[in-house]
C-alpha cells in the first residue's frame, strides 16, 4: 500500500547508494536539489511539480481539498511494483508516477492513490483500519493553544504563580488505552515554563494534565493534582554564544574511488517505527508510550543538518520535499548528508612474526560511505546512519541525543525524595526526575540477495555437543547446524547469548564455486528487549517489539511495523499480526525486520542535554563473494595524502 | 605479585592518559622513546639501563643466569604498592624500583622479585602454582625445528610429496588435558607448506600431528592419519606490490584542546587473558584452546604499528622495551600509537522545532583520544583501542584480523563434503575448512572512583511490575531497584536481555549536590558466552569466562585471569577460584572484570585474510559529574578548520 518515504522514514537507502560510492570521489561538491529535478529513477521522490499536480487532482476528487476541510497528513511517491523497478534500466521510460496520500476528511481517515498521468484518484480507502494518519504541524500547533482558552486551566496556572506568557505547551500523543477515547482524535497536553530559557524541557509544570479533542479543539479532561515546584532554569542553556570555550581543530576530508560489485543485496531499508514507552504509570504519564514514526513522522521532524558539526566538511547534502496539509510543496534543505568517513581504523591487517626475514607488516585503512539523517521528535534527537564498507558490510547506527522527558518533583536531594517519586527514575537536577524509559527502533530491511525471489532465511545454530568418554580429550564443543525457516513463525526470534545463532539470508540458487549459497548475515549489536506485559495497551500496539527478529513474506502493504494508520490505533495491523499468518518464506521474496533497543535510566550527565548514545547492527556478506573482496586495496602512502 | 605490563598485556592505560588529552594538541610530533628515558613516574616501564642491571643482579643470584641455563621468560616493573603510587606527586622521589622476573631453571618455574637499588633478589618463588611462564621466542623457534630431525616425520612428509624446503612448522600451545603431559613443558607442532606463498596459514598439512618436549627438544608423540591434499596457494597473496589497485585519498587530522577533570576513575585497565577455543575435538585439533596472553604474551607478539595505515597521520608513537631470554633489553619501536579521532559523529545535538522563530540548531562534533596497540599471535591479529571521550566515557575496542586457523580437507565443493568434515566448519576455499571457534577477551579494570577505597558495585535492576486493575490504564512498567553487592559471589554475573541491569561502580562517600553517589557504569556491547561444559579441560582453565562480569576485592597478586603461570596450568589459579573466596566487596578497593566474546563461523570472505571485525564495551560516568560536562564545548566553524 503505502510508502511515505520522506514522511515517516528516518532514511531510505536503496542499494544504488553503494554505486554512488564509486563515483563520488570525482564529483563536484554540489547539493542535490530534488525540488528542481525531474524524476530520473522509478523511486525518486515526488518533485515540487508533481506535488502541485497531486493537489490539483485531489481538489477535483473532493471539494474539501480545495476548501481546506480535507487535510493532507502525508503525501509521497506510491512506489511502482518491485518487479518493475528491478527490471528498469537507465534510459528506460519511468513507470507511471503515482502518489499515495494520507488525509483526514470529516473525521475519517483516507488512504488515496493518485495517478499523475491520467489525473485520477485510482483508489480512496476510508478507515481501512482503526487509527489515524501522522499528525500535521497544524494539529500540533492548534492543540497546544487549546489550554489557554480554558478558565479552569488558566486558574490552575495562576494558582501556581506562572504568567501565561511564560507557558509553552507540547502535545504528547495519546496512544490507545481502551474504548473511551475511540472515535475521535485526541491528544495529551503537557506544559512547561520557558521563562529565562529555551530549554523549557527541563522546567515541567507537573501535576497538571490535559486531554484535548484535536478536531473540535476543546479540552476533554483536565486533571490538577496541585502544584509541584517548577525547576529553575539554572545551567540549562545549550546554545553557542551563551557559553565560552575554545576548540582548535584540523578536519577530515576523505575520498576513495573503490567500488563494490553491482549485485543486489537490499531493495530497501528504513526505520519503520520507533516505540518509546516511559515507565511511570501515574496520571499524566501512563500514556507516554510514543510511536514516533507513526504519530509524528520522522521525516516532518527532521530539521536541516548543521554543516561541520552534524556532518563533516567533506559531506554532500540532499534536500527533502514535503507536502503541506494543503498540498503545497515544502522544501527542507540539508535533510540528508553523505560523506566518506576515515575514522583511523583498519579494513584488515597482518604482521607476520613466524617467517624470519620477511618483515611482513601489511595494513589497510578503512574508508566508508555514510548517509545520515537526523530528526527531532520534540525533545529527543535521533540520528540515523547507513554506513557502507568497501568489503560489502552495511552498518546501521541510531544515535540519540537532545533533551530528556523529565518530571517535576518537590524534592532537591535524594535523601528527601519520597519512595513513590523515586519510582519513576533518578533525581538528575533540583526538582527534576529523569523518568526511566525504553527506546525501540524497528527496521524494515527488504533483503534481496541477487534477486527479489528465491531468498531463504537460515538459522545457523551453534549447538553444544557432549563428547562420550574416550572419544577425545575434550568433553564438549560447539557444532554448527543449519535450519531453514519454512514459515514466518519459524522466524520469530528472541536473541539469547546462551542459545547463539547466526542469521543468514541466502539465495540457494546462487552458489559460489565451492557450492556455498550467496548470502548476507544480520549481526546484532548491543540490544535490549521490551519487557512490558503483552496485554499492556502500549505493548499491544508495539507488538512488533515482541521479537528482535522477524522475517515476513514480501507484501507491498506491509511497510509500517505498527500499521499505516498508527495514531490511536489498537494494534490490529502490526508486524506481529502479519507474521502470525505464518506464510511460507522459503525460496521467496522475503523481508527481514530487526529491532534495536536500549533501556535508559537517566543520570546527572543527561542534564540539561544528553551526550549522544548510539547503538548499531550490521548486514555482512557471508559467502556472497568468492573470497575477501578487499584483498587488493592499496595502503596509504605519504605521497597520496593531501598536504595541509 | 606480578605485573608484566609489556609482556602479557595488550595495553595498560592509566588514567593519566586522560590528562595527556589536555596537552597533546600543542605538543610537537615527537616519538616517546622510553629506551632513552629515566623513569619519571612510579609506573614507568623498566628502562634499558634497568633491564641490564636486573640481568647483572640475577647473574649474582644464580650462576645459571650467567651461563644461559636459566632463561628469562618475562621481565617487567614490579609495581609499587598502589597506595604509594596514588600518593605520589610530580617532583616526589620515585618509590624503590623493583623488577619482577618469570624464569625457568632446571625445569622449574621461578617468580623472582629484584630490588634495583639494593641489587638483591628479594624473593624467588619456585613453582608457586602448577604451570609455566609464557613461551620465549627461542622456545618457539627451537620447538618448530624439532620435527625436521625425526625420521618418522620426514618419511610422512616425503609420502605427501612435500620437499622439506617448503615446510614451515608452527607451535600451538598444548593446553592441559590431564596428568600424562604434566611435569614437563610440551607443545604441539602443526606444519604448513610455504611453497609459492607467504600466507602459509592457508596451506595446512593436515593429518600429521606432533607433540614435542620443549626442554629436551624431542618428539613425544607423532600421529599420522595419512595425507590430505594441501590447498593451493592461489589468491592468498596479501602484500602490497603483488596486486594492483588504486585508491585516491584526502586524510584526517584532528586536534582538540578540551580536558576532563583530574579525578580518579581507573587505576589500571588491561586485557588480562584471551581464550580462543576451537570447535574440533579430533586428533591434532582438540588441544587448540589458546590462552594467548598467558601462553605467548600479547606484548612479545606486538609488532610495530604501520604508520598511515594502522594509525592515522596525526598519530604519536611510543616504543616498547622487553628483556630477551638472556636479559638483554630489546627495543620494539612504534608499539603504541596515540591519536585524536574525529569520525564525523556528534557529542550532542538538538534541533528545536517547538519554539517558532528561534531557529535553534545546535550540534557539537565528537573528538576522542585513542591509544592503540596491535599484536599478532601467530595467525591472528588483535588491535586494542582505549578511547577517551571528552564527556568522560572510556570505550575499549578489540578488533580482530589476520589469518584463520584452517584445516585441510580432501574436498573442494560442499556437495561432496563429508558430514564429519563439515562438522568442524564451512568450506571456505578448495581443500580448506575454516574451523569454528570462539574468542574471549577478559579485561582487568581496576576502577577507583575518586580513591582506591570506599567503592561499591551496585546492580541497578530494571524489574517488571504488574499493576493491579484500576490503578492505572497501564498494566505494567519497569521499576529500578538497586542491589549493592556485599560479596564477590553477588557480583558473578551472566548477562541477559530478559533480566536487564545497569552495572554501577560507585563511591558512596562522594556524593553530588543532589546526593547521588559518584560513579561509572559498565556498558556491555555485543557479546557472546562460552558454552563449553565446565568440566571440559579448556573451560576449567578458561573458567574466568564462566561469567561476563566479576568484581573482586583488590589484591595485588590477582592480575591474570587465568593465573600468572598459565602455560600448561590446570586452572587452579583463575578468577573463578579467587571470586569463590567470596570476600566482602562493599565499600572496598575493588576490581571489575569484563569478558567480551564472539563466536566465529568462518566464511569465504575470511579467505585468505579476514576483514577486521570489532567489539567493544564502555565505561560511562553516572552521576560522576554534576551535569553534562561537555555542555560548553564550541561548535566547529569554517574559520577554525585548517585550509588544505
PDB file of C-alpha atoms in Angstrom, chain A residues 21 24-25 253-257 312 314-315 338-342 367-370, chain B residues 248:
ATOM      1  CA  UNK A  21      30.417   5.173  -3.614  1.00  0.00           C
ATOM      2  CA  UNK A  24      31.505  10.348  -5.502  1.00  0.00           C
ATOM      3  CA  UNK A  25      35.211  10.751  -5.381  1.00  0.00           C
ATOM      4  CA  UNK A 253      38.391  15.038   4.165  1.00  0.00           C
ATOM      5  CA  UNK A 254      38.455  11.541   2.748  1.00  0.00           C
ATOM      6  CA  UNK A 255      37.813  10.237  -0.728  1.00  0.00           C
ATOM      7  CA  UNK A 256      38.082   6.816  -2.222  1.00  0.00           C
ATOM      8  CA  UNK A 257      37.324   5.509  -5.676  1.00  0.00           C
ATOM      9  CA  UNK A 312      31.997  16.615   8.424  1.00  0.00           C
ATOM     10  CA  UNK A 314      33.512  16.738   3.114  1.00  0.00           C
ATOM     11  CA  UNK A 315      29.771  15.985   3.291  1.00  0.00           C
ATOM     12  CA  UNK A 338      26.558  11.806   2.525  1.00  0.00           C
ATOM     13  CA  UNK A 339      30.213  11.609   3.406  1.00  0.00           C
ATOM     14  CA  UNK A 340      33.213   9.381   3.258  1.00  0.00           C
ATOM     15  CA  UNK A 341      34.498   8.507   6.695  1.00  0.00           C
ATOM     16  CA  UNK A 342      38.042   7.700   7.733  1.00  0.00           C
ATOM     17  CA  UNK A 367      37.169   4.169   4.412  1.00  0.00           C
ATOM     18  CA  UNK A 368      33.369   4.018   4.455  1.00  0.00           C
ATOM     19  CA  UNK A 369      30.441   5.920   2.939  1.00  0.00           C
ATOM     20  CA  UNK A 370      27.922   7.287   5.428  1.00  0.00           C
TER      21      UNK A 370
ATOM     22  CA  UNK B 248      42.857   8.296  -4.060  1.00  0.00           C
TER      23      UNK B 248
END
